[in-house]
GROMACS .gro file of C-alpha atoms in nm:
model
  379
    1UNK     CA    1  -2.324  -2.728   0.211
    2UNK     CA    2  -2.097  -2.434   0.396
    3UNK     CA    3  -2.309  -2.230   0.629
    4UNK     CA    4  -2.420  -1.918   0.569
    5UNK     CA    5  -2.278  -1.730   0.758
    6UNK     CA    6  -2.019  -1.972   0.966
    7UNK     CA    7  -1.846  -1.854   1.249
    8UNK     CA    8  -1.433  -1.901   1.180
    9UNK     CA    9  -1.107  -1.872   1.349
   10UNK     CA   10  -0.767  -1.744   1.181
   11UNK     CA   11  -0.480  -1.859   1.335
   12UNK     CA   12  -0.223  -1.566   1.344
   13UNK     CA   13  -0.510  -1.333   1.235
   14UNK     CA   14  -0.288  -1.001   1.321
   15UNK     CA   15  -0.047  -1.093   1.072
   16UNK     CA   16  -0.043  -0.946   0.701
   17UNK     CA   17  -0.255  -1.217   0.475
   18UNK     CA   18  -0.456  -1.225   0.804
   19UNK     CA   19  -0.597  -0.865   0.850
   20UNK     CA   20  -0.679  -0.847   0.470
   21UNK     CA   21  -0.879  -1.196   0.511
   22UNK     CA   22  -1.028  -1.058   0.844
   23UNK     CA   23  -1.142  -0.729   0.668
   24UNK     CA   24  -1.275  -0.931   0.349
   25UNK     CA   25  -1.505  -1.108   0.600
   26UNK     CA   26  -1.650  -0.785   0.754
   27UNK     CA   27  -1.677  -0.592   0.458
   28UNK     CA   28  -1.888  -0.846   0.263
   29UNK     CA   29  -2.083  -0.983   0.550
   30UNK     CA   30  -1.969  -1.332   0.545
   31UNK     CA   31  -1.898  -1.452   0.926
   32UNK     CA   32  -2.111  -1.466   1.181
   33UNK     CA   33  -1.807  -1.452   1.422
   34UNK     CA   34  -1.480  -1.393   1.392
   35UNK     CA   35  -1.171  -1.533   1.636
   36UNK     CA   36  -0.849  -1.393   1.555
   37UNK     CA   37  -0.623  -1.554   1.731
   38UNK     CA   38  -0.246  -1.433   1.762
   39UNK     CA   39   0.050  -1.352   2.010
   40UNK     CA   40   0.073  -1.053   1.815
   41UNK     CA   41  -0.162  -0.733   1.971
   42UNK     CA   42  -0.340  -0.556   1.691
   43UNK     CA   43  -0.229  -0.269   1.799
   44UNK     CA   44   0.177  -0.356   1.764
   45UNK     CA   45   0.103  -0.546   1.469
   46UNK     CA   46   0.106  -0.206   1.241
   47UNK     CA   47  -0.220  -0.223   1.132
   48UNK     CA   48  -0.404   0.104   0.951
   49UNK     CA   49  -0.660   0.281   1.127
   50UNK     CA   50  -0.878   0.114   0.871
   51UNK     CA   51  -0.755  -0.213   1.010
   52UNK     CA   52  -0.737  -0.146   1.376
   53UNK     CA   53  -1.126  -0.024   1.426
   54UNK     CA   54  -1.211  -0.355   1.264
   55UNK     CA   55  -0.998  -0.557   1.542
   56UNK     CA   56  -1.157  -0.303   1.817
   57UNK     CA   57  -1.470  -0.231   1.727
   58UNK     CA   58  -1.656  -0.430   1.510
   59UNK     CA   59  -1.901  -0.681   1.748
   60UNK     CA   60  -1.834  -0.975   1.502
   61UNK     CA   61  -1.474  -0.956   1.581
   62UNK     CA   62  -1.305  -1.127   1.875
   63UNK     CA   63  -0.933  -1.064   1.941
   64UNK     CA   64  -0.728  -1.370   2.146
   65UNK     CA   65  -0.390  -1.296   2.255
   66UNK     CA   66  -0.217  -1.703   2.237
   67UNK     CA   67   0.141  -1.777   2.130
   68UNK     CA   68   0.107  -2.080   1.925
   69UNK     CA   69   0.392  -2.252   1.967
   70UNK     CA   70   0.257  -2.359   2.303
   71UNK     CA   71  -0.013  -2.605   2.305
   72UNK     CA   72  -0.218  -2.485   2.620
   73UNK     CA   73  -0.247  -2.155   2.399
   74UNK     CA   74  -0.372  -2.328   2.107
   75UNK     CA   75  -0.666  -2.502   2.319
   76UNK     CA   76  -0.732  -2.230   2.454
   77UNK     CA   77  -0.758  -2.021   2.078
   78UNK     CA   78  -0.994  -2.352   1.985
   79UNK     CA   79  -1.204  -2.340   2.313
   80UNK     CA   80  -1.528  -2.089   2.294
   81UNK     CA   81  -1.822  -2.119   2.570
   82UNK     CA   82  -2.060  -1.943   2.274
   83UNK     CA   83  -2.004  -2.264   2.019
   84UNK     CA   84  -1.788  -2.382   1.765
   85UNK     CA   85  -1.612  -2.297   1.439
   86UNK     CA   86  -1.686  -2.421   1.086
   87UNK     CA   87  -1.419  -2.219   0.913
   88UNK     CA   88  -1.064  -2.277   1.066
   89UNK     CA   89  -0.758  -2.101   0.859
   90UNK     CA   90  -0.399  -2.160   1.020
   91UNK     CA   91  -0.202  -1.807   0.867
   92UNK     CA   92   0.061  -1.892   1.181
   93UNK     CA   93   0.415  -1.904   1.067
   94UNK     CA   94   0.777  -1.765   1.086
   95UNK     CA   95   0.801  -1.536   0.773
   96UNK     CA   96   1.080  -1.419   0.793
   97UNK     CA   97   1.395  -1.531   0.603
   98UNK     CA   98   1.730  -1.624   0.782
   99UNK     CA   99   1.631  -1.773   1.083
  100UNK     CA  100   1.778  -2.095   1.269
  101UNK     CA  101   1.629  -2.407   1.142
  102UNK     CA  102   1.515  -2.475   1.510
  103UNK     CA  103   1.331  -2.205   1.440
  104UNK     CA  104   1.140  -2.277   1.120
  105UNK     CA  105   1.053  -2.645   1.282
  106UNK     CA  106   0.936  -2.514   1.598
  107UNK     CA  107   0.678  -2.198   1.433
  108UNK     CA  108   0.606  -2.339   1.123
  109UNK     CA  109   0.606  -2.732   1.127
  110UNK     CA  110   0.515  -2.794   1.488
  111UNK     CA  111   0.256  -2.511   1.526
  112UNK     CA  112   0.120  -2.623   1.194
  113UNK     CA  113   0.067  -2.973   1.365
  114UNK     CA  114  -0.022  -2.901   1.723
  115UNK     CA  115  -0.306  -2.680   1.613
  116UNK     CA  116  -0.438  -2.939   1.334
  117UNK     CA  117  -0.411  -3.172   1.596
  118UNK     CA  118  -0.664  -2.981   1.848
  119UNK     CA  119  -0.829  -2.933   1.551
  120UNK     CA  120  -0.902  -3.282   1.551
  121UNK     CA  121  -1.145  -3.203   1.893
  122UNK     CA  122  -1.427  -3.006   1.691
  123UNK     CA  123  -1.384  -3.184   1.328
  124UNK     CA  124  -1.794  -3.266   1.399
  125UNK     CA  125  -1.807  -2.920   1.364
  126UNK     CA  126  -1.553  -2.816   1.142
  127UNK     CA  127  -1.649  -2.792   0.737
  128UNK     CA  128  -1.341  -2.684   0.634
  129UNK     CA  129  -0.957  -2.629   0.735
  130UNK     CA  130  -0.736  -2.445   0.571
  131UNK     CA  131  -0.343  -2.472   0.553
  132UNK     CA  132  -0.130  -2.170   0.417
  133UNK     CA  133   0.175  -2.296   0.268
  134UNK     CA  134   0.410  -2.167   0.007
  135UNK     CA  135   0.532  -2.229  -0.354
  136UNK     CA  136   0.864  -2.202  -0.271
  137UNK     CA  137   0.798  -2.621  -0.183
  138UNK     CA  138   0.852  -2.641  -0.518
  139UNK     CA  139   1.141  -2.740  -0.744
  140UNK     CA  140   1.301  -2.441  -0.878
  141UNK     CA  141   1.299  -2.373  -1.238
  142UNK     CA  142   1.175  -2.136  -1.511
  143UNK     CA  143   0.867  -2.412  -1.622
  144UNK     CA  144   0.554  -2.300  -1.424
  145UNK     CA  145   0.528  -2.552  -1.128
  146UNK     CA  146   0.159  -2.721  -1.113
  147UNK     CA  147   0.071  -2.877  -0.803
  148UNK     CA  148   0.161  -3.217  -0.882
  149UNK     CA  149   0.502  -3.115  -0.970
  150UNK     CA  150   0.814  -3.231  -0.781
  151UNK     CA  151   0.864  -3.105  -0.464
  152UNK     CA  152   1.202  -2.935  -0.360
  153UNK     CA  153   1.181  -2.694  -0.113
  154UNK     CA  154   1.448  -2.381  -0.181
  155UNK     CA  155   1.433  -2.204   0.140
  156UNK     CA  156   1.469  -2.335   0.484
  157UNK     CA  157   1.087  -2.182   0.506
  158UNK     CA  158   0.948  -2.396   0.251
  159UNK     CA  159   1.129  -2.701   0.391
  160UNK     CA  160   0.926  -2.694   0.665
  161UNK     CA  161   0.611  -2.578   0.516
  162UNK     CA  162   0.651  -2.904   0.282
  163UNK     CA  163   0.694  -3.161   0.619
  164UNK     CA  164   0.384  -2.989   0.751
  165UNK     CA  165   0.204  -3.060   0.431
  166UNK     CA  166   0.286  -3.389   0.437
  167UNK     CA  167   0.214  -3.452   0.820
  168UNK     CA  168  -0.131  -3.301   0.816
  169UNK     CA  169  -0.227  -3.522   0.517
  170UNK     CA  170  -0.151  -3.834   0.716
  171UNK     CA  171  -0.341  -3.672   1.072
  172UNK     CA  172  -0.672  -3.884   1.048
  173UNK     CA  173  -0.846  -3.952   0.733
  174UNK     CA  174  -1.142  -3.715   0.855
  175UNK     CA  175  -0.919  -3.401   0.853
  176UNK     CA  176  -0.741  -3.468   0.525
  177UNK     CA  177  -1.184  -3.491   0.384
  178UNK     CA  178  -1.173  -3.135   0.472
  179UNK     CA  179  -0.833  -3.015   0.454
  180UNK     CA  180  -0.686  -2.748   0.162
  181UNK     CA  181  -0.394  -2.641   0.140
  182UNK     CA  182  -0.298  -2.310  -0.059
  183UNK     CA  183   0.041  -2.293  -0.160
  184UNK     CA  184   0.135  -1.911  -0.251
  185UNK     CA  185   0.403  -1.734  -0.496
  186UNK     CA  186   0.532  -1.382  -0.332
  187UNK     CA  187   0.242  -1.241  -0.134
  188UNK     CA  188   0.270  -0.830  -0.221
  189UNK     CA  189   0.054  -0.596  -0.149
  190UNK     CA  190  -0.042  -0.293   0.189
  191UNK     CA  191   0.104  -0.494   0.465
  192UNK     CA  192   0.382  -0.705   0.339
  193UNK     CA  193   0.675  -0.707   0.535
  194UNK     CA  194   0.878  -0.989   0.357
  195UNK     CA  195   0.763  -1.007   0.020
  196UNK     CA  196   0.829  -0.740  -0.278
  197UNK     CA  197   0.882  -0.465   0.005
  198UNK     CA  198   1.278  -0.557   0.044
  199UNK     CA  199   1.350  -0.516  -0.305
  200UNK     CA  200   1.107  -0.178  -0.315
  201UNK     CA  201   1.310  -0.038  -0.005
  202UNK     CA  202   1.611  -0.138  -0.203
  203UNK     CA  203   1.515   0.091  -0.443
  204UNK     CA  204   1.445   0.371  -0.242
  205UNK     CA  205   1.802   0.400  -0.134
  206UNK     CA  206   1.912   0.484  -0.497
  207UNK     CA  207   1.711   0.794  -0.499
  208UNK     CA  208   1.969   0.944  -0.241
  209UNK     CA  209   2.287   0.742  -0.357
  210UNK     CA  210   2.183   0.823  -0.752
  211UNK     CA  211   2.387   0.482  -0.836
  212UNK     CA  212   2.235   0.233  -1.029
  213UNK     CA  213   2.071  -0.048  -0.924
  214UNK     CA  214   2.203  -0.383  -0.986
  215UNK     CA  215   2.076  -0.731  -0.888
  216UNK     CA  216   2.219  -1.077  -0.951
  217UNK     CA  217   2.176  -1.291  -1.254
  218UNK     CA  218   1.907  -1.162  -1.521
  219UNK     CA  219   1.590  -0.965  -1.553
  220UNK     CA  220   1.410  -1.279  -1.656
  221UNK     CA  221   1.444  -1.486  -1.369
  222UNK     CA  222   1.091  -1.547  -1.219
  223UNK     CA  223   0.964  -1.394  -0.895
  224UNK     CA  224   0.570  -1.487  -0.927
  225UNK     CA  225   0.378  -1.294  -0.735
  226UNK     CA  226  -0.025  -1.278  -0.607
  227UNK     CA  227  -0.172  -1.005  -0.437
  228UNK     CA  228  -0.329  -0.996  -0.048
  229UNK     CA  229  -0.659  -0.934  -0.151
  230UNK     CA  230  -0.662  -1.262  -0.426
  231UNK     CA  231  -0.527  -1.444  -0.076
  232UNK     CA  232  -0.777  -1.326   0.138
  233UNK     CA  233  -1.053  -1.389  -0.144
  234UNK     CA  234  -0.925  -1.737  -0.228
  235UNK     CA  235  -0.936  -1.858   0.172
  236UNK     CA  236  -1.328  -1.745   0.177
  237UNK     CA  237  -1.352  -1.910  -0.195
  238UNK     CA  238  -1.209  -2.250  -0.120
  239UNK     CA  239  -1.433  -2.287   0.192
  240UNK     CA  240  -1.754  -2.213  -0.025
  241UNK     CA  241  -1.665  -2.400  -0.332
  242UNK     CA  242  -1.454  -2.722  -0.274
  243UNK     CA  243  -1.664  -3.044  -0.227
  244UNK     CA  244  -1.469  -3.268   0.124
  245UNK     CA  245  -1.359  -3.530  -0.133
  246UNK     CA  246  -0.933  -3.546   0.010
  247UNK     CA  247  -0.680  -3.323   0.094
  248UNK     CA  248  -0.719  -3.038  -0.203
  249UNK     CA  249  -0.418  -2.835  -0.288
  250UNK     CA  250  -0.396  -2.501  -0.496
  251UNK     CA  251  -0.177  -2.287  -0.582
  252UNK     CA  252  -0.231  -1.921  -0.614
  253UNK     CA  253  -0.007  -1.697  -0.845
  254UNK     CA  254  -0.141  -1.433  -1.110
  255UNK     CA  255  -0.130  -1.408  -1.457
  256UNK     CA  256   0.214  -1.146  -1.482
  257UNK     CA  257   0.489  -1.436  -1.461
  258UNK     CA  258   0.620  -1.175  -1.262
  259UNK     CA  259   1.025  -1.200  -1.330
  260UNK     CA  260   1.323  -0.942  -1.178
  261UNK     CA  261   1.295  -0.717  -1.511
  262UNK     CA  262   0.893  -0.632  -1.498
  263UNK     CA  263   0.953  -0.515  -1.082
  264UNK     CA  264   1.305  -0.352  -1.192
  265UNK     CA  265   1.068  -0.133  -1.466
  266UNK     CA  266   0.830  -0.051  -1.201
  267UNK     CA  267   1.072   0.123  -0.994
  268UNK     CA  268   1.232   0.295  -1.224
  269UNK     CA  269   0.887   0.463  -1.289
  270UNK     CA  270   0.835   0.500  -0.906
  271UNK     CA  271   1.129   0.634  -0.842
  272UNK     CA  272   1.308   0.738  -1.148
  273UNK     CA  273   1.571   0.515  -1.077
  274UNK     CA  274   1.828   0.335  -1.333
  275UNK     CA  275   1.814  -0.053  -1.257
  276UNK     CA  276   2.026  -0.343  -1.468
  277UNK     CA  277   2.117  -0.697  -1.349
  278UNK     CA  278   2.510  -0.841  -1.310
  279UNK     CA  279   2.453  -1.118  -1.565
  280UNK     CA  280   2.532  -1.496  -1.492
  281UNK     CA  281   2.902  -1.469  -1.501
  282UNK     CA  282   2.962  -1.211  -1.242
  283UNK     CA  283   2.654  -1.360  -1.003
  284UNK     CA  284   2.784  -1.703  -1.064
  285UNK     CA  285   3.152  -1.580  -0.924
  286UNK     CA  286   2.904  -1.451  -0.643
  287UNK     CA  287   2.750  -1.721  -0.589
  288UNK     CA  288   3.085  -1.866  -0.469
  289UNK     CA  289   3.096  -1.677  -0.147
  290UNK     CA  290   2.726  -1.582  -0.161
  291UNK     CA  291   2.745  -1.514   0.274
  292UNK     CA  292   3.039  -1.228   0.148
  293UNK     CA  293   2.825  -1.127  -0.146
  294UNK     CA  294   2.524  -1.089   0.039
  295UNK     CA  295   2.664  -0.889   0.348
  296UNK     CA  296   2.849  -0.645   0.123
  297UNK     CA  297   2.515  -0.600  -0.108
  298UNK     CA  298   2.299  -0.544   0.215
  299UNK     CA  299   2.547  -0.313   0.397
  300UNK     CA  300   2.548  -0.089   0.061
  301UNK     CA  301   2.167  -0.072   0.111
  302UNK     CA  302   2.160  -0.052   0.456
  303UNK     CA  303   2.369   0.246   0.549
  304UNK     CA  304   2.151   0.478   0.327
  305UNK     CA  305   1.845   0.364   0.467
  306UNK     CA  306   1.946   0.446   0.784
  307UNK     CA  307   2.028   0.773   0.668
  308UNK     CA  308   1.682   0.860   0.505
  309UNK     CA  309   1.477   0.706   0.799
  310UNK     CA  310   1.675   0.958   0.996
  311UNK     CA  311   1.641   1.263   0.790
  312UNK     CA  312   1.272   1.132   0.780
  313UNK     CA  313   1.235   1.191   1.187
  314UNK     CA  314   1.111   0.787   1.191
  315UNK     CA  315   1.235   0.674   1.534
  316UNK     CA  316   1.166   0.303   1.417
  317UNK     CA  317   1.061   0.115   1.107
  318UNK     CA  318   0.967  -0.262   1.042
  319UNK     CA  319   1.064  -0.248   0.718
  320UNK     CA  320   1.430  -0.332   0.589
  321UNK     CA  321   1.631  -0.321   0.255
  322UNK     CA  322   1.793  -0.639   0.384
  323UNK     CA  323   1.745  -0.976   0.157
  324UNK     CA  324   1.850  -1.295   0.296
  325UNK     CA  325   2.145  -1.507   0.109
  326UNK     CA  326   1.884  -1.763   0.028
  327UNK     CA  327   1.650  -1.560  -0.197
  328UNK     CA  328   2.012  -1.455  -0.390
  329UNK     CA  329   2.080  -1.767  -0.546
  330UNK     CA  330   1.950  -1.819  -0.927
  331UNK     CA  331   1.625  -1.989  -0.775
  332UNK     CA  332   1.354  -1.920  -1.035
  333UNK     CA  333   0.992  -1.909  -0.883
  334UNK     CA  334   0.776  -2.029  -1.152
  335UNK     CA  335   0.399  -2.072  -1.039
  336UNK     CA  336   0.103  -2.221  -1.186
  337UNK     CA  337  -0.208  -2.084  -1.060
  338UNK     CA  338  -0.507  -2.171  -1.312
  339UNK     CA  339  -0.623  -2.538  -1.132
  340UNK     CA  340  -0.764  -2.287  -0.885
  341UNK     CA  341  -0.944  -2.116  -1.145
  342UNK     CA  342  -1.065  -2.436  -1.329
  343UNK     CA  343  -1.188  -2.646  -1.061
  344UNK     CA  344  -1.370  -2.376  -0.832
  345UNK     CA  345  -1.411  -2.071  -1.074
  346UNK     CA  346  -1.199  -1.850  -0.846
  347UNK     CA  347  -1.030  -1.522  -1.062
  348UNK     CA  348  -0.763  -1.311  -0.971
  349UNK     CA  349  -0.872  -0.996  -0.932
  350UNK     CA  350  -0.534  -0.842  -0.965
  351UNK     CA  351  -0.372  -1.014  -1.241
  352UNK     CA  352  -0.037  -0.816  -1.294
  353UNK     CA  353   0.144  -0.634  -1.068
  354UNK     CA  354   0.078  -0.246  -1.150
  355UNK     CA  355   0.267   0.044  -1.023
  356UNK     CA  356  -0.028   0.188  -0.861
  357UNK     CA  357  -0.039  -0.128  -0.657
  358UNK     CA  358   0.318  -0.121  -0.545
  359UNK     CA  359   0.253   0.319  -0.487
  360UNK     CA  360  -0.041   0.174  -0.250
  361UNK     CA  361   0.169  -0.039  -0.079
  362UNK     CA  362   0.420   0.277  -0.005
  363UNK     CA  363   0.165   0.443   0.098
  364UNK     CA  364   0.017   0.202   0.358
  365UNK     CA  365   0.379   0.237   0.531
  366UNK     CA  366   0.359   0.623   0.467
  367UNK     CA  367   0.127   0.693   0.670
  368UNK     CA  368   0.218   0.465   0.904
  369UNK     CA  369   0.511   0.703   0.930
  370UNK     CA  370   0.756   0.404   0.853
  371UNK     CA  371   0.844   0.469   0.500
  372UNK     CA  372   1.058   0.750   0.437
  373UNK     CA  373   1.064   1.036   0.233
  374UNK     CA  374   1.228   1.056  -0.069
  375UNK     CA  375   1.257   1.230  -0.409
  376UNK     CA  376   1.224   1.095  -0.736
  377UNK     CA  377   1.504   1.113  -0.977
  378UNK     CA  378   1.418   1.318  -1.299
  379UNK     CA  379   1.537   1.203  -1.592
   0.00000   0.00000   0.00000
């Protein structure tokens, strides 16, 4: 049985699933220590006040500054005078989209294995480890993938996510007994750097150009998403309700089939925008010099932007209208998330995507002072 109240340690614990699973712990009472462990300081990490005072001031909460890409930091994230961890959730990854691929292998893959690997040390102690992956490992395609589905990673992300996978499965049989890995759609929600908040600062910049807003292929290509807070329940829910019988592996998506036309309608409400899609003849002639496509496309979004964050006063803003070449090609993510459901009883709390969620997740970066201002178009 889990303890009651286990002491854990989240791996990249600054980051965006991490704060929300961090908070979920304090607000329901479920840790008796926290370790957050990240190169990341909370406070450069843009947390909310809400956020922050947990990292600062709640007793329960320990903040460790360790870049994991380098092993001595790792022990040192691991190693705690005042006793072990049962719960151990590895959040640490390269997110972002574009990057070298001596990148990806170096903070996804290899961090993924070094820390599993010190992991190994404390697995007396350990009950459960948890591995955040992605369902972009996946085979693209408009069927719903289930986890025993082909694997065919899209991105140069989810290439490495899927050799980490397989790595940690063959570590030592006594990991893999206690070993889960989750494998998300689009992560959304107040926070999110890299998920739906590209395409929502996309959007914005129509309210001061007034054009319409176009994206490639159709409105029914899939872009399935699952909210922060279903993340940050599921980690807590797979430690309490998965039996150490081999390597488990979920994936977690909601019940929307969230595809391009269901976001495009939400932003038109948001911000009384006009939205339409290119259709597959003119994105597959796009798709022919998708580098020229995608440069054009982002400087066209980029330029006003720049201009609102400016008439905003916003001296500097995480947040981007830029999307990646990759995520333009007619890649359809298609995600199954019920097995999750059936075999532990875990719900999704937020089952569609609403506009009052995507309004909260403006207004996390609002008052952040990173989103700017802008009017909505009447009709």
């Amino acid at each position: 049985m889990p303890t009651a109240k286990p002491r854990v340690l989240v791996l990249g614990g600054t980051g965006f699933v991490g704060r929300h699973f961090v908070k979920y712990l304090v607000d329901k009472d479920l840790a008796s220590k926290i370790r957050v462990a990240d190169k990341q300081l909370p406070k450069t990490a843009y947390l909310s006040e809400e956020f922050l005072n947990i990292y600062e001031n709640n007793p329960i909460v320990e903040f460790k500054q360790a870049n994991l890409s380098n092993p001595t930091h790792i022990k040192k994230a691991f190693e705690d005078t005042t006793g072990p961890y049962q719960f151990v959730v590895n959040l640490a990854a390269e997110t972002r989209y574009g990057q070298e691929e001596a990148t990806y292998k170096q903070m996804i893959f290899d961090i993924s294995i070094n820390c599993a690997k010190e992991a190994l040390n404390y697995l007396s102690s350990i009950e459960k480890y948890v591995e955040v992956s992605t369902a972009q490992v996946y085979d693209s395609g408009s069927k719903a993938s289930k986890e025993t589905d082909k694997i065919a990673p899209w991105t140069n992300q989810a290439k490495f996510k899927a050799q980490a996978e397989d790595e940690l499965k063959k570590l030592s049989p006594e990991l893999s007994q206690k070993l889960v890995i989750l494998r998300p759609s689009i992560i959304y929600g107040p926070a999110d750097l890299n998920g739906l908040t590209p395409r929502i600062t996309c959007a914005c910049t129509y309210t001061l150009t007034k054009d319409k807003m176009k994206f490639l292929w159709s409105g029914d290509l899939c872009i399935n998403t699952v909210h922060v807070r279903d993340v940050a329940r599921a980690l807590w829910h797979v430690y309490m309700n998965t039996k150490s019988t081999g390597t488990l592996v979920y994936n977690l998506s909601d019940k929307n089939q969230t595809d391009q036309k269901k976001i495009n309608e939400i932003f038109e409400q948001i911000f009384g925008i006009e939205t339409g899609f290119f259709g597959t003849l003119l994105s597959q002639a796009a798709k022919l010099n998708m580098k020229s496509a995608a440069e054009t496309a982002n400087e066209n979004h980029m330029n006003p932007w720049s201009e609102m964050i400016k008439q905003s006063g916003i001296k500097f803003t995480p947040l981007s209208p830029y999307i990646d070449k990759e995520l333009l090609y007619n890649n359809s993510l298609s995600v199954d998330g019920s097995l999750i459901e059936k075999d532990t009883g875990f719900n999704y709390e937020h089952p569609k995507v609403t506009k009052d969620l995507i309004e909260e997740q403006i207004k996390y970066f609002k008052n952040l002072n990173l989103f700017p201002d802008f009017t909505k178009i009447s009709k």
